[in-house]
Tab-separated table of C-alpha atoms and ligand atoms in Angstrom:
chain	number	residue	atom	x	y	z
A	1413	MET	CA	26.762	-60.227	-29.732
A	1414	THR	CA	25.648	-59.240	-26.220
A	1415	ALA	CA	22.076	-60.100	-25.216
A	1416	PRO	CA	19.457	-57.632	-26.407
A	1417	LEU	CA	18.042	-54.985	-24.092
A	1418	ARG	CA	14.328	-55.744	-23.883
A	1419	LEU	CA	11.818	-52.912	-23.533
A	1420	GLY	CA	8.269	-52.928	-22.226
A	1421	ILE	CA	6.461	-49.841	-23.473
A	1422	ALA	CA	3.433	-48.583	-21.544
A	1423	GLY	CA	1.427	-45.908	-23.347
A	1424	LEU	CA	0.983	-45.908	-27.111
A	1425	GLY	CA	0.180	-42.256	-27.685
A	1426	THR	CA	2.252	-39.884	-29.764
A	1427	VAL	CA	5.496	-40.570	-27.926
A	1428	GLY	CA	5.038	-44.334	-27.528
A	1429	LEU	CA	4.433	-44.772	-31.238
A	1430	GLY	CA	7.425	-42.529	-31.934
A	1431	VAL	CA	9.609	-44.869	-29.888
A	1432	LEU	CA	8.254	-47.881	-31.785
A	1433	ASP	CA	9.034	-46.057	-35.027
A	1434	ILE	CA	12.669	-45.500	-34.092
A	1435	VAL	CA	13.244	-49.039	-32.835
A	1436	ARG	CA	11.712	-50.551	-35.986
A	1437	LYS	CA	13.269	-48.123	-38.456
A	1438	GLN	CA	16.951	-48.353	-37.561
A	1439	PRO	CA	17.741	-51.462	-35.492
A	1440	ASP	CA	21.307	-51.786	-36.802
A	1441	LEU	CA	22.201	-48.186	-36.018
A	1442	LEU	CA	20.790	-48.555	-32.491
A	1443	ALA	CA	22.566	-51.883	-31.933
A	1444	HIS	CA	25.896	-50.452	-33.049
A	1445	ARG	CA	25.542	-47.370	-30.891
A	1446	ALA	CA	24.281	-49.323	-27.871
A	1447	GLY	CA	26.644	-52.270	-28.270
A	1448	ARG	CA	23.694	-54.663	-28.228
A	1449	PRO	CA	20.336	-54.991	-29.980
A	1450	ILE	CA	17.366	-53.079	-28.598
A	1451	GLU	CA	14.086	-54.971	-28.770
A	1452	ILE	CA	10.535	-54.301	-27.726
A	1453	THR	CA	9.048	-57.363	-26.069
A	1454	GLY	CA	5.795	-56.065	-24.596
A	1455	ILE	CA	3.394	-53.163	-24.897
A	1456	SER	CA	0.442	-51.814	-22.959
A	1457	ALA	CA	-2.140	-49.113	-23.601
A	1458	ARG	CA	-5.710	-48.261	-22.674
A	1459	SER	CA	-7.250	-49.621	-25.859
A	1460	HIS	CA	-6.025	-52.829	-27.488
A	1461	ASN	CA	-7.957	-52.711	-30.744
A	1462	LYS	CA	-7.457	-49.115	-31.763
A	1463	ASP	CA	-5.867	-48.716	-35.214
A	1464	ARG	CA	-2.493	-47.114	-34.568
A	1465	GLY	CA	-1.275	-47.338	-38.146
A	1466	MET	CA	1.311	-50.034	-37.454
A	1467	ASP	CA	1.347	-53.770	-36.929
A	1468	LEU	CA	1.723	-54.473	-33.212
A	1469	SER	CA	1.112	-58.238	-33.383
A	1470	GLY	CA	4.777	-59.065	-32.740
A	1471	TYR	CA	4.690	-57.689	-29.202
A	1472	ALA	CA	3.196	-59.277	-26.108
A	1473	TRP	CA	0.116	-57.313	-25.088
A	1474	GLU	CA	-0.604	-56.508	-21.448
A	1475	ALA	CA	-3.824	-54.702	-20.600
A	1476	ASP	CA	-2.354	-53.757	-17.227
A	1477	PRO	CA	0.884	-51.717	-17.276
A	1478	VAL	CA	1.766	-53.109	-13.845
A	1479	ALA	CA	1.813	-56.618	-15.356
A	1480	LEU	CA	4.013	-55.340	-18.179
A	1481	ALA	CA	6.392	-53.762	-15.676
A	1482	LYS	CA	6.778	-57.105	-13.872
A	1483	ARG	CA	7.336	-59.328	-16.924
A	1484	ASP	CA	10.484	-61.437	-16.852
A	1485	ASP	CA	11.240	-60.618	-20.482
A	1486	VAL	CA	11.274	-56.848	-19.835
A	1487	ASP	CA	14.602	-55.280	-18.768
A	1488	VAL	CA	13.590	-51.632	-19.028
A	1489	PHE	CA	10.102	-50.315	-18.363
A	1490	VAL	CA	9.332	-47.322	-20.597
A	1491	GLU	CA	6.574	-45.304	-18.935
A	1492	LEU	CA	4.738	-43.094	-21.453
A	1493	ILE	CA	1.297	-43.132	-19.839
A	1494	GLY	CA	1.408	-39.714	-18.174
A	1495	GLY	CA	-0.309	-38.356	-15.068
A	1496	ASP	CA	1.252	-37.843	-11.670
A	1497	THR	CA	-0.566	-40.768	-10.010
A	1498	GLY	CA	-2.660	-43.741	-11.133
A	1499	PRO	CA	-1.368	-46.358	-13.583
A	1500	ALA	CA	1.846	-44.444	-14.394
A	1501	LEU	CA	2.937	-44.288	-10.761
A	1502	ASP	CA	1.716	-47.791	-9.927
A	1503	ALA	CA	3.537	-49.342	-12.861
A	1504	THR	CA	6.722	-47.337	-12.236
A	1505	LYS	CA	6.769	-48.516	-8.625
A	1506	ALA	CA	6.115	-52.108	-9.755
A	1507	ALA	CA	9.014	-51.945	-12.223
A	1508	ILE	CA	11.370	-50.584	-9.572
A	1509	SER	CA	10.277	-53.230	-7.036
A	1510	ALA	CA	11.076	-55.848	-9.653
A	1511	GLY	CA	14.554	-54.295	-9.957
A	1512	LYS	CA	13.967	-52.949	-13.459
A	1513	ASP	CA	15.247	-49.680	-14.846
A	1514	VAL	CA	12.671	-47.077	-15.867
A	1515	VAL	CA	12.692	-44.542	-18.667
A	1516	THR	CA	9.911	-41.985	-18.425
A	1517	ALA	CA	8.649	-38.815	-20.069
A	1518	ASN	CA	6.457	-38.051	-17.074
A	1519	LYS	CA	7.374	-34.662	-15.598
A	1520	ALA	CA	4.272	-34.460	-13.393
A	1521	MET	CA	4.969	-37.809	-11.726
A	1522	LEU	CA	8.609	-36.925	-11.070
A	1523	ALA	CA	7.809	-33.384	-9.888
A	1524	HIS	CA	5.501	-34.859	-7.230
A	1525	HIS	CA	7.133	-38.221	-6.450
A	1526	GLY	CA	10.657	-37.930	-7.870
A	1527	GLN	CA	12.481	-38.032	-4.549
A	1528	ASP	CA	10.623	-41.111	-3.271
A	1529	LEU	CA	10.977	-42.898	-6.591
A	1530	ALA	CA	14.685	-42.077	-6.839
A	1531	GLU	CA	15.347	-43.337	-3.293
A	1532	THR	CA	13.347	-46.527	-3.870
A	1533	ALA	CA	15.084	-47.136	-7.192
A	1534	GLU	CA	18.511	-46.754	-5.638
A	1535	LYS	CA	17.680	-49.202	-2.868
A	1536	ALA	CA	16.504	-51.677	-5.504
A	1537	GLY	CA	19.603	-51.136	-7.649
A	1538	ALA	CA	17.476	-49.663	-10.432
A	1539	VAL	CA	17.854	-46.455	-12.405
A	1540	ILE	CA	15.229	-43.908	-13.493
A	1541	ARG	CA	16.009	-41.750	-16.536
A	1542	PHE	CA	13.815	-38.892	-17.728
A	1543	GLU	CA	15.407	-36.955	-20.586
A	1544	ALA	CA	12.048	-36.867	-22.400
A	1545	ALA	CA	10.313	-35.238	-19.423
A	1546	VAL	CA	12.018	-31.869	-19.883
A	1547	ALA	CA	11.996	-29.832	-23.091
A	1548	GLY	CA	11.201	-32.741	-25.443
A	1549	GLY	CA	14.051	-33.373	-27.856
A	1550	ILE	CA	16.535	-31.016	-26.190
A	1551	PRO	CA	19.140	-33.111	-24.313
A	1552	VAL	CA	19.086	-30.828	-21.293
A	1553	VAL	CA	19.081	-33.502	-18.578
A	1554	LYS	CA	22.197	-34.988	-20.151
A	1555	ALA	CA	23.744	-31.534	-20.514
A	1556	LEU	CA	23.339	-30.913	-16.779
A	1557	THR	CA	24.177	-34.392	-15.472
A	1558	GLU	CA	27.009	-35.151	-17.893
A	1559	GLY	CA	28.334	-32.375	-20.109
A	1560	LEU	CA	28.347	-29.775	-17.332
A	1561	ALA	CA	28.987	-32.169	-14.422
A	1562	GLY	CA	32.234	-30.367	-13.571
A	1563	ASN	CA	30.537	-27.006	-13.080
A	1564	VAL	CA	28.908	-25.267	-10.178
A	1565	ILE	CA	25.622	-24.342	-11.834
A	1566	THR	CA	24.687	-20.762	-11.065
A	1567	ARG	CA	21.411	-20.425	-12.951
A	1568	VAL	CA	19.093	-22.488	-15.135
A	1569	MET	CA	16.367	-20.736	-17.069
A	1570	GLY	CA	14.272	-21.188	-20.111
A	1571	VAL	CA	11.112	-21.364	-22.094
A	1572	MET	CA	9.889	-24.893	-21.403
A	1573	ASN	CA	6.317	-24.852	-22.618
A	1574	GLY	CA	5.945	-24.614	-26.372
A	1575	THR	CA	2.207	-23.942	-26.233
A	1576	CYS	CA	2.687	-20.773	-24.174
A	1577	ASN	CA	5.457	-19.585	-26.449
A	1578	TYR	CA	3.223	-20.249	-29.441
A	1579	ILE	CA	0.405	-18.225	-27.875
A	1580	LEU	CA	2.624	-15.272	-26.909
A	1581	THR	CA	4.468	-15.072	-30.229
A	1582	ARG	CA	1.251	-15.511	-32.234
A	1583	MET	CA	-0.453	-12.745	-30.228
A	1584	GLU	CA	2.399	-10.479	-31.227
A	1585	SER	CA	2.763	-11.474	-34.890
A	1586	ALA	CA	-0.980	-11.531	-35.656
A	1587	GLY	CA	-1.984	-8.751	-33.264
A	1588	LEU	CA	-4.640	-11.046	-31.800
A	1589	PRO	CA	-5.934	-11.081	-28.197
A	1590	TYR	CA	-5.134	-13.922	-25.808
A	1591	ASP	CA	-8.583	-15.565	-25.999
A	1592	GLU	CA	-8.504	-15.813	-29.785
A	1593	VAL	CA	-5.020	-17.317	-29.889
A	1594	PHE	CA	-5.885	-19.695	-27.053
A	1595	ALA	CA	-8.823	-20.949	-29.174
A	1596	GLU	CA	-6.490	-21.315	-32.154
A	1597	ALA	CA	-4.004	-23.340	-30.093
A	1598	ASP	CA	-6.882	-25.522	-28.921
A	1599	ALA	CA	-8.045	-26.137	-32.499
A	1600	LEU	CA	-4.485	-27.067	-33.479
A	1601	GLY	CA	-4.394	-29.645	-30.681
A	1602	TYR	CA	-1.524	-27.898	-28.873
A	1603	LEU	CA	-3.176	-27.746	-25.450
A	1604	GLU	CA	-2.944	-30.432	-22.796
A	1605	ALA	CA	-6.242	-32.143	-21.830
A	1606	ASP	CA	-6.220	-29.746	-18.865
A	1607	PRO	CA	-5.141	-26.480	-20.563
A	1608	ASN	CA	-4.194	-24.966	-17.216
A	1609	LEU	CA	-1.193	-27.307	-17.170
A	1610	ASP	CA	0.087	-25.250	-20.121
A	1611	VAL	CA	-1.201	-21.700	-19.688
A	1612	GLY	CA	-1.103	-21.821	-15.880
A	1613	GLY	CA	2.636	-22.547	-16.033
A	1614	ILE	CA	2.269	-25.894	-14.196
A	1615	ASP	CA	3.771	-28.137	-16.899
A	1616	ALA	CA	6.746	-25.799	-17.288
A	1617	GLY	CA	7.015	-25.526	-13.481
A	1618	HIS	CA	7.256	-29.318	-13.229
A	1619	LYS	CA	10.146	-29.261	-15.703
A	1620	LEU	CA	11.923	-26.419	-13.914
A	1621	SER	CA	11.711	-28.236	-10.578
A	1622	LEU	CA	13.407	-31.306	-12.113
A	1623	LEU	CA	16.225	-29.257	-13.609
A	1624	ALA	CA	16.702	-27.399	-10.315
A	1625	ALA	CA	17.149	-30.717	-8.470
A	1626	ILE	CA	19.933	-31.761	-10.839
A	1627	ALA	CA	21.538	-28.326	-10.987
A	1628	PHE	CA	21.619	-27.634	-7.251
A	1629	GLY	CA	21.620	-31.121	-5.708
A	1630	THR	CA	18.341	-30.466	-3.933
A	1631	LYS	CA	15.252	-32.628	-3.479
A	1632	VAL	CA	12.638	-31.874	-6.117
A	1633	SER	CA	10.453	-29.143	-4.649
A	1634	PHE	CA	7.757	-28.338	-7.160
A	1635	ASP	CA	5.549	-26.896	-4.393
A	1636	ALA	CA	8.146	-24.173	-3.870
A	1637	VAL	CA	8.037	-23.005	-7.512
A	1638	GLU	CA	6.496	-19.536	-7.683
A	1639	LEU	CA	3.955	-20.050	-10.470
A	1640	GLU	CA	2.126	-17.566	-12.626
A	1641	GLY	CA	0.538	-18.330	-15.989
A	1642	ILE	CA	0.127	-16.224	-19.110
A	1643	GLY	CA	-3.638	-15.603	-18.851
A	1644	ARG	CA	-3.313	-11.969	-17.782
A	1645	ILE	CA	-0.946	-10.958	-20.625
A	1646	THR	CA	-2.681	-8.561	-22.978
A	1647	ILE	CA	-1.937	-7.552	-26.522
A	1648	GLU	CA	-1.184	-4.046	-25.145
A	1649	ASP	CA	1.526	-5.477	-22.868
A	1650	ILE	CA	3.094	-7.325	-25.774
A	1651	ALA	CA	2.976	-4.315	-28.102
A	1652	GLN	CA	4.260	-1.858	-25.516
A	1653	ALA	CA	6.982	-4.195	-24.287
A	1654	ALA	CA	8.093	-4.570	-27.925
A	1655	ASP	CA	8.135	-0.809	-28.228
A	1656	MET	CA	10.564	-0.659	-25.295
A	1657	GLY	CA	12.804	-3.402	-26.794
A	1658	TYR	CA	11.455	-6.464	-24.956
A	1659	LYS	CA	9.538	-9.677	-25.587
A	1660	ILE	CA	7.249	-11.321	-23.031
A	1661	LYS	CA	8.039	-14.982	-22.330
A	1662	LEU	CA	6.759	-17.540	-19.850
A	1663	LEU	CA	10.211	-17.859	-18.363
A	1664	GLY	CA	11.438	-20.349	-15.796
A	1665	VAL	CA	14.356	-19.322	-13.608
A	1666	ALA	CA	16.082	-21.426	-10.943
A	1667	GLN	CA	19.044	-20.135	-9.010
A	1668	MET	CA	20.645	-20.791	-5.653
A	1669	THR	CA	20.992	-17.530	-3.762
A	1670	GLY	CA	22.229	-16.562	-0.294
A	1671	ARG	CA	18.533	-16.389	0.631
A	1672	GLY	CA	17.776	-19.921	-0.536
A	1673	LEU	CA	16.630	-21.640	-3.729
A	1674	GLU	CA	14.713	-19.400	-6.069
A	1675	GLN	CA	12.403	-21.170	-8.526
A	1676	ARG	CA	10.069	-19.050	-10.614
A	1677	MET	CA	7.894	-19.805	-13.630
A	1678	SER	CA	6.192	-16.597	-14.654
A	1679	PRO	CA	5.801	-14.102	-17.486
A	1680	CYS	CA	8.994	-12.037	-17.766
A	1681	LEU	CA	10.362	-9.485	-20.174
A	1682	VAL	CA	13.613	-10.351	-21.930
A	1683	PRO	CA	15.566	-8.204	-24.407
A	1684	ASP	CA	14.164	-8.797	-27.889
A	1685	ASP	CA	17.626	-9.344	-29.385
A	1686	SER	CA	18.574	-12.070	-26.852
A	1687	PRO	CA	18.327	-15.767	-27.831
A	1688	LEU	CA	15.292	-16.108	-25.532
A	1689	GLY	CA	13.712	-12.984	-27.007
A	1690	GLN	CA	14.149	-14.348	-30.522
A	1691	LEU	CA	12.457	-17.678	-29.744
A	1692	GLN	CA	9.395	-18.091	-31.954
A	1693	GLY	CA	6.399	-20.453	-31.974
A	1694	GLY	CA	6.240	-23.768	-30.148
A	1695	THR	CA	9.982	-24.086	-29.664
A	1696	ASN	CA	11.755	-24.491	-26.304
A	1697	MET	CA	15.006	-22.976	-25.102
A	1698	VAL	CA	17.010	-23.800	-21.998
A	1699	VAL	CA	19.874	-21.613	-20.828
A	1700	ILE	CA	22.357	-23.057	-18.328
A	1701	GLU	CA	25.075	-21.048	-16.609
A	1702	GLY	CA	28.073	-22.824	-15.107
A	1703	ASP	CA	31.044	-21.356	-13.256
A	1704	SER	CA	33.530	-22.785	-15.750
A	1705	ALA	CA	31.530	-23.289	-18.947
A	1706	GLY	CA	29.769	-19.919	-18.840
A	1707	GLN	CA	26.429	-19.672	-20.589
A	1708	ILE	CA	25.131	-22.589	-22.676
A	1709	VAL	CA	22.020	-22.123	-24.820
A	1710	LEU	CA	20.018	-25.148	-26.011
A	1711	ARG	CA	17.143	-24.718	-28.433
A	1712	GLY	CA	14.802	-27.224	-30.066
A	1713	ALA	CA	11.415	-28.888	-30.236
A	1714	GLY	CA	9.925	-29.241	-26.779
A	1715	ALA	CA	7.220	-31.728	-27.733
A	1716	GLY	CA	6.018	-33.991	-30.523
A	1717	ARG	CA	6.472	-37.569	-31.653
A	1718	GLY	CA	9.996	-37.520	-33.085
A	1719	PRO	CA	11.701	-35.145	-30.637
A	1720	THR	CA	10.285	-36.734	-27.471
A	1721	ALA	CA	10.907	-40.286	-28.744
A	1722	SER	CA	14.481	-39.220	-29.564
A	1723	ALA	CA	14.974	-38.265	-25.909
A	1724	VAL	CA	13.472	-41.587	-24.714
A	1725	MET	CA	15.876	-43.472	-26.978
A	1726	ALA	CA	18.883	-41.560	-25.645
A	1727	ASP	CA	18.074	-42.899	-22.172
A	1728	VAL	CA	17.402	-46.408	-23.485
A	1729	ILE	CA	20.753	-46.461	-25.306
A	1730	ASP	CA	22.549	-45.256	-22.169
A	1731	LEU	CA	21.054	-48.162	-20.226
A	1732	ALA	CA	21.954	-50.612	-23.002
A	1733	ARG	CA	25.532	-49.351	-22.805
A	1734	GLY	CA	25.543	-49.919	-19.045
A	1735	PHE	CA	25.688	-46.205	-18.241
A	1736	ARG	CA	23.825	-45.832	-14.964
A	1737	VAL	CA	23.792	-42.270	-13.660
A	1738	SER	CA	21.669	-41.536	-10.553
A	1739	THR	CA	18.219	-40.101	-11.211
A	1740	PHE	CA	19.110	-36.507	-10.322
A	1741	GLY	CA	22.804	-36.794	-11.079
A	1742	ARG	CA	23.900	-37.724	-7.559
A	1743	PRO	CA	22.672	-40.290	-5.032
A	1744	ALA	CA	19.090	-39.563	-3.997
A	1745	THR	CA	20.047	-39.748	-0.307
A	1746	ALA	CA	22.658	-37.020	-0.881
A	1747	LEU	CA	20.109	-34.524	-2.206
A	1748	THR	CA	19.433	-31.772	0.310
A	1749	GLN	CA	16.188	-30.129	1.330
A	1750	ALA	CA	16.287	-26.687	-0.268
A	1751	ILE	CA	15.248	-23.642	1.705
A	1752	PRO	CA	12.973	-21.738	-0.679
A	1753	ALA	CA	13.983	-18.095	-1.174
A	1754	LYS	CA	11.166	-15.979	0.267
A	1755	ALA	CA	11.422	-13.392	-2.481
A	1756	ALA	CA	12.930	-13.144	-5.921
A	1757	ALA	CA	16.244	-11.338	-6.377
A	1758	PRO	CA	15.815	-7.614	-7.203
A	1759	ALA	CA	15.248	-6.864	-10.891
A	1760	PRO	CA	14.048	-4.053	-13.101
A	1761	TYR	CA	10.292	-4.088	-13.687
A	1762	TYR	CA	7.943	-3.033	-16.454
A	1763	LEU	CA	5.001	-1.137	-15.069
A	1764	ARG	CA	1.978	-0.308	-17.185
A	1765	MET	CA	-0.832	1.851	-15.922
A	1766	THR	CA	-3.506	4.237	-17.070
A	1767	LEU	CA	-3.473	7.755	-15.607
A	1768	GLN	CA	-6.097	10.434	-15.518
A	1769	ASP	CA	-4.915	12.985	-18.046
A	1770	LYS	CA	-4.655	16.023	-15.811
A	1771	PRO	CA	-1.834	18.244	-14.508
A	1772	GLY	CA	0.311	16.683	-11.788
A	1773	ALA	CA	-0.847	13.069	-12.343
A	1774	LEU	CA	2.549	11.847	-13.457
A	1775	ALA	CA	4.277	13.740	-10.643
A	1776	LYS	CA	2.086	11.963	-8.096
A	1777	VAL	CA	3.033	8.559	-9.518
A	1778	ALA	CA	6.721	9.507	-9.562
A	1779	THR	CA	6.478	10.597	-5.922
A	1780	VAL	CA	4.981	7.241	-4.864
A	1781	LEU	CA	7.760	5.386	-6.694
A	1782	GLY	CA	10.405	7.622	-5.110
A	1783	GLU	CA	8.972	7.083	-1.630
A	1784	ALA	CA	9.119	3.311	-2.223
A	1785	GLY	CA	12.812	3.674	-3.133
A	1786	ILE	CA	12.168	2.860	-6.787
A	1787	SER	CA	14.101	4.719	-9.433
A	1788	VAL	CA	12.699	5.200	-12.949
A	1789	ASP	CA	14.932	4.134	-15.823
A	1790	ARG	CA	12.646	4.948	-18.761
A	1791	MET	CA	9.121	6.200	-19.196
A	1792	ARG	CA	6.760	6.564	-22.138
A	1793	GLN	CA	3.278	7.955	-22.479
A	1794	TYR	CA	1.102	6.571	-25.273
A	1795	GLY	CA	-1.599	8.151	-27.425
A	1796	HIS	CA	-4.202	9.164	-24.883
A	1797	SER	CA	-7.929	9.542	-25.049
A	1798	ASP	CA	-9.692	12.675	-23.793
A	1799	ALA	CA	-9.684	11.596	-20.186
A	1800	THR	CA	-6.893	9.041	-19.682
A	1801	ALA	CA	-3.305	8.384	-20.709
A	1802	PRO	CA	-1.597	4.972	-20.852
A	1803	VAL	CA	1.872	5.195	-19.281
A	1804	LEU	CA	4.702	2.685	-19.363
A	1805	ILE	CA	7.556	2.835	-16.883
A	1806	VAL	CA	10.723	0.723	-16.796
A	1807	THR	CA	12.272	0.860	-13.339
A	1808	HIS	CA	15.819	0.308	-12.201
A	1809	LYS	CA	16.397	-2.811	-10.089
A	1810	THR	CA	13.984	-3.101	-7.218
A	1811	THR	CA	12.337	-5.746	-5.080
A	1812	ARG	CA	8.862	-7.110	-5.673
A	1813	ASP	CA	7.962	-5.967	-2.142
A	1814	ALA	CA	8.911	-2.368	-2.906
A	1815	LEU	CA	6.979	-2.547	-6.146
A	1816	ASP	CA	3.859	-3.949	-4.457
A	1817	HIS	CA	4.153	-1.206	-1.844
A	1818	ALA	CA	4.244	1.411	-4.624
A	1819	ILE	CA	1.296	-0.183	-6.450
A	1820	THR	CA	-0.751	0.030	-3.255
A	1821	GLY	CA	0.338	3.668	-2.931
A	1822	PHE	CA	-0.880	4.445	-6.460
A	1823	THR	CA	-4.457	3.861	-5.316
A	1824	ASP	CA	-4.181	6.737	-2.830
A	1825	THR	CA	-3.097	9.175	-5.555
A	1826	LYS	CA	-6.565	8.857	-7.134
A	1827	VAL	CA	-4.988	9.490	-10.546
A	1828	VAL	CA	-4.332	5.838	-11.490
A	1829	VAL	CA	-7.259	4.240	-13.320
A	1830	GLY	CA	-7.764	0.486	-12.838
A	1831	SER	CA	-5.018	-1.896	-11.746
A	1832	PRO	CA	-1.414	-1.341	-12.861
A	1833	VAL	CA	0.380	-4.289	-14.503
A	1834	ALA	CA	3.898	-5.161	-13.282
A	1835	ILE	CA	6.155	-7.667	-15.082
A	1836	ARG	CA	9.690	-8.555	-14.096
A	1837	ILE	CA	12.503	-7.890	-16.575
A	1838	GLU	CA	14.978	-10.782	-16.441
A	1839	SER	CA	18.603	-10.189	-17.307
A	1840	VAL	CA	19.540	-12.924	-19.735
B	2885	HSE	N1	2.377	-29.167	-23.396
B	2885	HSE	C1	3.792	-29.093	-23.419
B	2885	HSE	C2	4.216	-27.916	-24.258
B	2885	HSE	C3	4.471	-30.332	-23.922
B	2885	HSE	O1	3.377	-27.232	-24.845
B	2885	HSE	O2	5.399	-27.650	-24.324
B	2885	HSE	C4	4.499	-31.409	-22.898
B	2885	HSE	O3	5.181	-31.036	-21.747
């Protein structure tokens, strides 16, 4: 049989141990699929003596992941440390310099350094694969780079942070406010060490920027992702959006437009009967639109030991088979610098505001919208107190600029109480 493919695994957290599990559990299956045995020769983690519930004595131990990356008996360096700089980046660079292939689950590192790493890897004749970095167990990187390689991709969108989807769907099903569900998610261990990576949309933004690079052949440009988290979403927004036939999702959208590359990760309304609208709990969904294939919907676990390790193994098996696709699906030097679209494409918006309950208040709001060129599609007024009335408006397509202009104009009417809430409605 062909020589084994030898792995060095850096990082023995949830995902690292999941990879060990798979390699130990079904070596024959992996060898048959890969055409050669897959072995783990070395491991590295922060703490050597921690009880990880499995015998690790058969693997060479390296305290320093850089040393592991350079070992002669390691063919593929599996980076599962995490973090956009520090040991993960140092060890990845060391592996590439030593001409070794890298498999990583590290979206933050690639979102910030992906272009440099891809160029360096190509010069060194090495390959970087990162299926596990985006949407956990969903094979979305492979779908874009392989299954849909014959398509012009027109749009990629999705729910790519399970924690945010858990929070939003739990707020709706339990009727609980954001802060309470956030605390619940924390107690369940769903949140990243820095929760803002989740609820601030950063983690999902990293993932979107990687998919956009593959889809549109552009250099990863995470800094150009328009980011907004879910912290301002209230239980009223969720209930009233539901009443109008929508769900609120932290939705990522990347599309190439005549005005440049649009990359957004922000709360959006989607129809409640759409696949994205139906997505419950900590699950992920990625929707890809190609000129020939049409719309493809992928749904599955976006995190966790088994799903993420499954994605790591898919990359490892590709490398064992000798399948060596470029990091972002085409040579790194051929990726272009995207011009970021200055504004999102026009869309309908959901507008929630509280009005003073007196004659002519609604007419004043309608006048401001009309003067901003915004047409009302639907409107509903909810059970009002003595002095105020909550009003929900769904507009026809408009630009964010026009909407912001109208929101400023509302202040002058002196009938709008507090700050109106505006959320984009995405056509999915
Ligand atoms: N924290 C992420 C999520 C998983 O909740 O989906 C890792 O990217």
